[in-house]
Amino acid sequence: MAPAVIAKIRWWLEDRLGLETVKEFLAHKSVPRHSATMWYYFGGITLFLFGIQVTTGILLLLYYRPSPNEAYESVQFIMTQVDFGWLIRSIHSWAANLMILTAFIHMFSVVFLHAYRAPRELTWLTGIVLLGLALGFGFSGYLLPWNTISYFATRVGTDIAAVVPLIGPPLARFLRGGSDISGGTLTRFFGFHVAVLPGITTLVLLLHLALVQKWNISVPPKVEEEYQRKGQEVPRIPFVPDFVLRELMAWYITLAILGVLAALFPWELGQKADPFAPAPAGIRPEWYFLAPFYTLKLIPSHVWFLEGEVLGVICFGLLAAAWACLPFWASRRDGTIRTRLVTGAGVLLVSYLAVFSALGYWR
Amino acid sequence: MRRTITLLLLAAAAAWAQDTCVECHESLEGDLQAPAKAWPNDVHRARGFGCADCHGGDPTAMDPEKAMSRAKGFRGAIRRTQIPNLCARCHSDPDLMHRYDPQQRVDQLAQYRTSIHGKRLAAGDENVATCVDCHSVHDIREVKDPLSPVYPLRIVVTCARCHADEKLMANYNLWATQPEDYKASVHWKALAERGDLSAPSCASCHGNHGATPPQVSSVAAVCGLCHALQEQFFDKSPHYQAFTDLGLSGCVVCHGNHRIEHPTDAMLSVEDGVCGKCHEADSPPGKTAAEIQGMLTKLAEELDRSRAVLDEARTAGIEVSEADVQWAQGREKLLKARVTVHSFDADAVRRDIDEGLKITAAVYQAGLDALKERDRRRLGLVFSLVAIAITIIGLWLAIRSREQRNASRKAAEG
């Protein structure tokens, strides 16, 4: 194509899209670079894995059929008959788990680097909502293959939802589409998984990214103080291409890990769910729900005048609310941060999740 | 008001005094106390019966003389020879029994009279089993109660109380090894280890109330209650007539009776199996046995071979559930062939074996294809990782090159 034609097309697009403005903006955008910069990549990796989820999810939709009589067989068909179907499904399942892992790492890196502090409270809140949505994706997607483990784990999960004070029974009924896990539940979970949750996630994700862009990446208080003592400014690197190249490297490493997991440990399909069969021994949810699941098992059936499970659910609700409000109770009136308190709370939470997840897995 | 209270007190006192037998016997010792201690667990007590229903007397009388008065029908301890008739007063009465259980049988006494136990008792032998020897006495439980001595898992112990007693059995010219033999059998394993309550115990083959040893002519029919296909094949086989002529009892000749072990293909061996008991290796029946054994062994080996390939593929994460279903069909063919063996017809067995071999060949191929798929995936992974590694190195070099350029520019500026 002649250079003149290319130039013409470029100018035509420029007139209509104003790409020069974007280019100009990106050319001047910079991000801080310091000893803790690597932790920022986990946000981008989570975004990358979400993109993989969307892409592989759309491909799975071409063959998946959401009914109790066909769901398992359609996944089996994808795994055995469709070209690279096994790879697509394995990547979808592994990427889902890795995405939740990197989302947790991202959240705790924000906590330990104190990146939640003003004016980034809304960035933190939208991030927490996104983590909740990711867990919702995991819970709803787990049932879709309609195998024994997923069927009974969903029954346990919705049983826990049923003990939420006041709204528990109607909430469980709404989730199940009836009194027990059935074809209605499968259709409902499919709807949540491929329509409701993606729609909400896209909106919240765009808001989260817009807020990150507006307030830029934070610099940890310690790093700021260190450079202030030296009388220097925190070094910055251009977003394009320096930061983007580094982020790309992280994405490629993630892709390699994902490829190894999907090829060497393809996601198992298990046995088709039989609602009339007794629940197999050792039913447990996905790893990211193990800590609360195991905690609920440890609580006595009655504590004072409350049922143990109700008490557990109330405590988890209060803990989640307190965690979501972290930027507000972490700041003193003079605007300084209670860094020790937050770090201590973060260490406690990480320890609790790690220990109780391990106990839930091995016991 | 006072009258009402007095009436209530009298009614309560009457109710309290209704079974003075238990009250007195609880305060006694030894054998006289035992019935009162056992009685709370008895099914008859739960259904509203009392001591006097069997022993007679007046259970409302506080005075022992009056309570155990012959004038009031007191019978005292029941003689062993009278026990079956005493139990039958209720258990042979359909009107009474069906009030408690519409499906309850009422022919126990009639059956008992046909049994060896019943016949000997009628002849005055008080050492044979009567109702209470098997069902216990004063703490009789429902048969479905796991603590009942006639519950499937406990019945062998109950029978063994007499049938493992060498001294007692010697009086009847009987061996006392049957209970121990049975406990080494495949049937006991199914019952006790697998918890399969439908597996046969003593009463399943010998009957319960009409207990009698299966005769030579009826053994196959008894085994055929569960092993129906084997019986059908055997009845049409050349062995049926031969065994009948020789007075041999069908299944028992090869499988034994109480100590029936899990049958194996090796049983067909003429050298060290059961066929060699009657047939020479180079005789036509000996050759047929060897041929059948060879076919069964071949299919079993093919099944093992294809199982190993499928397991290897599954361990590598390859989805092989469809081949698993096929493999199970192949296994069914082997089981069918092992049943057909009882026809002792090599051609009939071959038909099942050939079908099984066809299936296992397809399964084995599916397993090999799955392993090839595993290798393709691993090769694809290696290529992908190399491509990703090259890209990462390229990115790293680009980053490094930019950093060096920036450093040189800063040095030039500074």
PDB file of N, CA and C in Angstrom, chain A residues 33 72 76 79-81 86 238 240-242 245-246 248-249 252-253 255-256 259-260 263-266 269-270, chain B residues 314-322 373 377-378 381 385 387-388 391-393 395-396 398-399 402-403 406 410:
ATOM      1  N   ARG A  33       9.056   3.906  40.264  1.00  0.00           N
ATOM      2  CA  ARG A  33       9.826   2.660  40.248  1.00  0.00           C
ATOM      3  C   ARG A  33      10.692   2.594  41.499  1.00  0.00           C
ATOM      4  N   TYR A  72     -22.862 -32.557  31.809  1.00  0.00           N
ATOM      5  CA  TYR A  72     -21.684 -33.410  31.989  1.00  0.00           C
ATOM      6  C   TYR A  72     -21.215 -33.957  30.643  1.00  0.00           C
ATOM      7  N   GLN A  76     -17.727 -33.503  28.683  1.00  0.00           N
ATOM      8  CA  GLN A  76     -16.981 -34.704  28.270  1.00  0.00           C
ATOM      9  C   GLN A  76     -16.672 -34.635  26.768  1.00  0.00           C
ATOM     10  N   MET A  79     -13.899 -32.273  26.212  1.00  0.00           N
ATOM     11  CA  MET A  79     -12.617 -32.838  26.645  1.00  0.00           C
ATOM     12  C   MET A  79     -12.083 -33.906  25.695  1.00  0.00           C
ATOM     13  N   THR A  80     -12.980 -34.619  25.008  1.00  0.00           N
ATOM     14  CA  THR A  80     -12.509 -35.777  24.231  1.00  0.00           C
ATOM     15  C   THR A  80     -12.640 -35.599  22.717  1.00  0.00           C
ATOM     16  N   GLN A  81     -13.630 -34.852  22.263  1.00  0.00           N
ATOM     17  CA  GLN A  81     -13.902 -34.813  20.825  1.00  0.00           C
ATOM     18  C   GLN A  81     -13.507 -33.496  20.145  1.00  0.00           C
ATOM     19  N   TRP A  86      -9.843 -29.985  25.423  1.00  0.00           N
ATOM     20  CA  TRP A  86      -9.250 -30.272  26.734  1.00  0.00           C
ATOM     21  C   TRP A  86      -8.391 -29.111  27.205  1.00  0.00           C
ATOM     22  N   PRO A 238       8.655   5.658  32.199  1.00  0.00           N
ATOM     23  CA  PRO A 238       7.509   5.850  31.296  1.00  0.00           C
ATOM     24  C   PRO A 238       6.602   4.611  31.331  1.00  0.00           C
ATOM     25  N   VAL A 240       4.595   3.703  28.925  1.00  0.00           N
ATOM     26  CA  VAL A 240       4.856   3.057  27.635  1.00  0.00           C
ATOM     27  C   VAL A 240       6.228   3.512  27.157  1.00  0.00           C
ATOM     28  N   PRO A 241       7.145   2.662  26.851  1.00  0.00           N
ATOM     29  CA  PRO A 241       6.986   1.216  26.840  1.00  0.00           C
ATOM     30  C   PRO A 241       7.533   0.520  28.102  1.00  0.00           C
ATOM     31  N   ASP A 242       8.253   1.264  29.010  1.00  0.00           N
ATOM     32  CA  ASP A 242       9.016   0.574  30.064  1.00  0.00           C
ATOM     33  C   ASP A 242       8.151  -0.311  30.970  1.00  0.00           C
ATOM     34  N   LEU A 245       6.361  -3.140  28.988  1.00  0.00           N
ATOM     35  CA  LEU A 245       7.260  -4.259  28.647  1.00  0.00           C
ATOM     36  C   LEU A 245       7.451  -5.191  29.840  1.00  0.00           C
ATOM     37  N   ARG A 246       7.611  -4.597  31.029  1.00  0.00           N
ATOM     38  CA  ARG A 246       7.790  -5.417  32.247  1.00  0.00           C
ATOM     39  C   ARG A 246       6.510  -6.213  32.541  1.00  0.00           C
ATOM     40  N   LEU A 248       4.302  -7.079  30.404  1.00  0.00           N
ATOM     41  CA  LEU A 248       4.201  -8.134  29.382  1.00  0.00           C
ATOM     42  C   LEU A 248       5.020  -9.353  29.759  1.00  0.00           C
ATOM     43  N   MET A 249       6.222  -9.079  30.294  1.00  0.00           N
ATOM     44  CA  MET A 249       7.065 -10.196  30.739  1.00  0.00           C
ATOM     45  C   MET A 249       6.350 -11.013  31.808  1.00  0.00           C
ATOM     46  N   TYR A 252       3.695 -13.132  30.220  1.00  0.00           N
ATOM     47  CA  TYR A 252       4.237 -14.311  29.521  1.00  0.00           C
ATOM     48  C   TYR A 252       4.643 -15.402  30.511  1.00  0.00           C
ATOM     49  N   ILE A 253       5.202 -14.980  31.658  1.00  0.00           N
ATOM     50  CA  ILE A 253       5.575 -15.976  32.682  1.00  0.00           C
ATOM     51  C   ILE A 253       4.302 -16.670  33.187  1.00  0.00           C
ATOM     52  N   LEU A 255       1.562 -17.026  31.531  1.00  0.00           N
ATOM     53  CA  LEU A 255       1.080 -17.884  30.440  1.00  0.00           C
ATOM     54  C   LEU A 255       1.840 -19.219  30.443  1.00  0.00           C
ATOM     55  N   ALA A 256       3.154 -19.143  30.701  1.00  0.00           N
ATOM     56  CA  ALA A 256       3.961 -20.371  30.735  1.00  0.00           C
ATOM     57  C   ALA A 256       3.495 -21.279  31.878  1.00  0.00           C
ATOM     58  N   GLY A 259       0.252 -22.818  30.963  1.00  0.00           N
ATOM     59  CA  GLY A 259       0.435 -23.872  29.953  1.00  0.00           C
ATOM     60  C   GLY A 259       0.915 -25.169  30.588  1.00  0.00           C
ATOM     61  N   VAL A 260       1.892 -25.034  31.510  1.00  0.00           N
ATOM     62  CA  VAL A 260       2.424 -26.235  32.176  1.00  0.00           C
ATOM     63  C   VAL A 260       1.325 -26.923  32.979  1.00  0.00           C
ATOM     64  N   ALA A 263      -1.330 -28.523  30.623  1.00  0.00           N
ATOM     65  CA  ALA A 263      -0.878 -29.667  29.829  1.00  0.00           C
ATOM     66  C   ALA A 263      -0.504 -30.866  30.698  1.00  0.00           C
ATOM     67  N   LEU A 264       0.110 -30.599  31.839  1.00  0.00           N
ATOM     68  CA  LEU A 264       0.552 -31.722  32.674  1.00  0.00           C
ATOM     69  C   LEU A 264      -0.496 -32.168  33.692  1.00  0.00           C
ATOM     70  N   PHE A 265      -1.360 -31.232  34.077  1.00  0.00           N
ATOM     71  CA  PHE A 265      -2.409 -31.587  35.055  1.00  0.00           C
ATOM     72  C   PHE A 265      -3.772 -31.123  34.555  1.00  0.00           C
ATOM     73  N   PRO A 266      -4.242 -31.721  33.445  1.00  0.00           N
ATOM     74  CA  PRO A 266      -5.538 -31.269  32.920  1.00  0.00           C
ATOM     75  C   PRO A 266      -6.630 -31.395  33.977  1.00  0.00           C
ATOM     76  N   LEU A 269     -12.596 -34.333  35.135  1.00  0.00           N
ATOM     77  CA  LEU A 269     -14.038 -34.187  34.955  1.00  0.00           C
ATOM     78  C   LEU A 269     -14.801 -34.911  36.059  1.00  0.00           C
ATOM     79  N   GLY A 270     -14.250 -35.981  36.588  1.00  0.00           N
ATOM     80  CA  GLY A 270     -14.924 -36.734  37.661  1.00  0.00           C
ATOM     81  C   GLY A 270     -16.113 -37.532  37.155  1.00  0.00           C
TER      82      GLY A 270
ATOM     83  N   ARG B 314      -4.896 -42.011  32.343  1.00  0.00           N
ATOM     84  CA  ARG B 314      -5.671 -41.193  33.282  1.00  0.00           C
ATOM     85  C   ARG B 314      -4.738 -40.454  34.234  1.00  0.00           C
ATOM     86  N   THR B 315      -3.693 -41.133  34.682  1.00  0.00           N
ATOM     87  CA  THR B 315      -2.731 -40.483  35.573  1.00  0.00           C
ATOM     88  C   THR B 315      -2.113 -39.267  34.889  1.00  0.00           C
ATOM     89  N   ALA B 316      -1.988 -39.329  33.567  1.00  0.00           N
ATOM     90  CA  ALA B 316      -1.413 -38.196  32.831  1.00  0.00           C
ATOM     91  C   ALA B 316      -2.481 -37.140  32.539  1.00  0.00           C
ATOM     92  N   GLY B 317      -3.706 -37.363  33.052  1.00  0.00           N
ATOM     93  CA  GLY B 317      -4.748 -36.341  32.900  1.00  0.00           C
ATOM     94  C   GLY B 317      -5.560 -36.455  31.634  1.00  0.00           C
ATOM     95  N   ILE B 318      -5.422 -37.565  30.909  1.00  0.00           N
ATOM     96  CA  ILE B 318      -6.200 -37.721  29.671  1.00  0.00           C
ATOM     97  C   ILE B 318      -7.573 -38.290  30.030  1.00  0.00           C
ATOM     98  N   GLU B 319      -8.608 -37.734  29.436  1.00  0.00           N
ATOM     99  CA  GLU B 319      -9.974 -38.169  29.715  1.00  0.00           C
ATOM    100  C   GLU B 319     -10.245 -39.500  28.990  1.00  0.00           C
ATOM    101  N   VAL B 320     -10.450 -40.577  29.760  1.00  0.00           N
ATOM    102  CA  VAL B 320     -10.647 -41.900  29.156  1.00  0.00           C
ATOM    103  C   VAL B 320     -11.929 -42.564  29.686  1.00  0.00           C
ATOM    104  N   SER B 321     -12.905 -41.751  30.093  1.00  0.00           N
ATOM    105  CA  SER B 321     -14.086 -42.349  30.732  1.00  0.00           C
ATOM    106  C   SER B 321     -14.886 -43.220  29.758  1.00  0.00           C
ATOM    107  N   GLU B 322     -14.887 -42.841  28.460  1.00  0.00           N
ATOM    108  CA  GLU B 322     -15.630 -43.667  27.494  1.00  0.00           C
ATOM    109  C   GLU B 322     -14.966 -45.047  27.350  1.00  0.00           C
ATOM    110  N   GLU B 373      -1.764 -39.100  22.610  1.00  0.00           N
ATOM    111  CA  GLU B 373      -2.299 -37.758  22.834  1.00  0.00           C
ATOM    112  C   GLU B 373      -1.511 -37.063  23.953  1.00  0.00           C
ATOM    113  N   ARG B 377       0.617 -33.675  23.569  1.00  0.00           N
ATOM    114  CA  ARG B 377       0.407 -32.514  24.437  1.00  0.00           C
ATOM    115  C   ARG B 377       1.725 -32.052  25.043  1.00  0.00           C
ATOM    116  N   ARG B 378       2.534 -33.016  25.462  1.00  0.00           N
ATOM    117  CA  ARG B 378       3.802 -32.656  26.109  1.00  0.00           C
ATOM    118  C   ARG B 378       4.756 -32.006  25.106  1.00  0.00           C
ATOM    119  N   LEU B 381       3.596 -28.609  24.523  1.00  0.00           N
ATOM    120  CA  LEU B 381       3.956 -27.768  25.671  1.00  0.00           C
ATOM    121  C   LEU B 381       5.411 -27.319  25.556  1.00  0.00           C
ATOM    122  N   LEU B 385       6.558 -23.553  25.388  1.00  0.00           N
ATOM    123  CA  LEU B 385       7.438 -22.974  26.416  1.00  0.00           C
ATOM    124  C   LEU B 385       8.684 -22.351  25.787  1.00  0.00           C
ATOM    125  N   ALA B 387       8.828 -21.046  22.779  1.00  0.00           N
ATOM    126  CA  ALA B 387       8.390 -19.788  22.147  1.00  0.00           C
ATOM    127  C   ALA B 387       8.201 -18.707  23.210  1.00  0.00           C
ATOM    128  N   ILE B 388       7.588 -19.091  24.338  1.00  0.00           N
ATOM    129  CA  ILE B 388       7.350 -18.106  25.409  1.00  0.00           C
ATOM    130  C   ILE B 388       8.690 -17.653  25.998  1.00  0.00           C
ATOM    131  N   THR B 391      10.335 -15.190  23.752  1.00  0.00           N
ATOM    132  CA  THR B 391       9.662 -13.885  23.853  1.00  0.00           C
ATOM    133  C   THR B 391      10.079 -13.164  25.137  1.00  0.00           C
ATOM    134  N   ILE B 392      10.118 -13.924  26.255  1.00  0.00           N
ATOM    135  CA  ILE B 392      10.495 -13.297  27.535  1.00  0.00           C
ATOM    136  C   ILE B 392      11.930 -12.774  27.457  1.00  0.00           C
ATOM    137  N   ILE B 393      12.817 -13.567  26.861  1.00  0.00           N
ATOM    138  CA  ILE B 393      14.219 -13.112  26.718  1.00  0.00           C
ATOM    139  C   ILE B 393      14.269 -11.858  25.860  1.00  0.00           C
ATOM    140  N   LEU B 395      11.900  -9.629  25.471  1.00  0.00           N
ATOM    141  CA  LEU B 395      11.383  -8.499  26.255  1.00  0.00           C
ATOM    142  C   LEU B 395      12.439  -8.006  27.241  1.00  0.00           C
ATOM    143  N   TRP B 396      13.096  -8.976  27.883  1.00  0.00           N
ATOM    144  CA  TRP B 396      14.124  -8.608  28.873  1.00  0.00           C
ATOM    145  C   TRP B 396      15.279  -7.842  28.210  1.00  0.00           C
ATOM    146  N   ALA B 398      15.045  -6.080  25.503  1.00  0.00           N
ATOM    147  CA  ALA B 398      14.531  -4.752  25.114  1.00  0.00           C
ATOM    148  C   ALA B 398      14.539  -3.813  26.312  1.00  0.00           C
ATOM    149  N   ILE B 399      14.101  -4.368  27.479  1.00  0.00           N
ATOM    150  CA  ILE B 399      14.070  -3.539  28.701  1.00  0.00           C
ATOM    151  C   ILE B 399      15.493  -3.113  29.072  1.00  0.00           C
ATOM    152  N   ARG B 402      16.864  -0.456  26.800  1.00  0.00           N
ATOM    153  CA  ARG B 402      16.304   0.866  27.088  1.00  0.00           C
ATOM    154  C   ARG B 402      16.947   1.454  28.345  1.00  0.00           C
ATOM    155  N   GLU B 403      17.144   0.580  29.345  1.00  0.00           N
ATOM    156  CA  GLU B 403      17.763   1.065  30.590  1.00  0.00           C
ATOM    157  C   GLU B 403      19.180   1.569  30.333  1.00  0.00           C
ATOM    158  N   ASN B 406      18.987   4.866  28.501  1.00  0.00           N
ATOM    159  CA  ASN B 406      18.609   5.955  29.415  1.00  0.00           C
ATOM    160  C   ASN B 406      19.783   6.345  30.310  1.00  0.00           C
ATOM    161  N   LYS B 410      21.513   9.940  30.493  1.00  0.00           N
ATOM    162  CA  LYS B 410      21.616  10.701  31.742  1.00  0.00           C
ATOM    163  C   LYS B 410      23.059  11.076  32.016  1.00  0.00           C
TER     164      LYS B 410
END
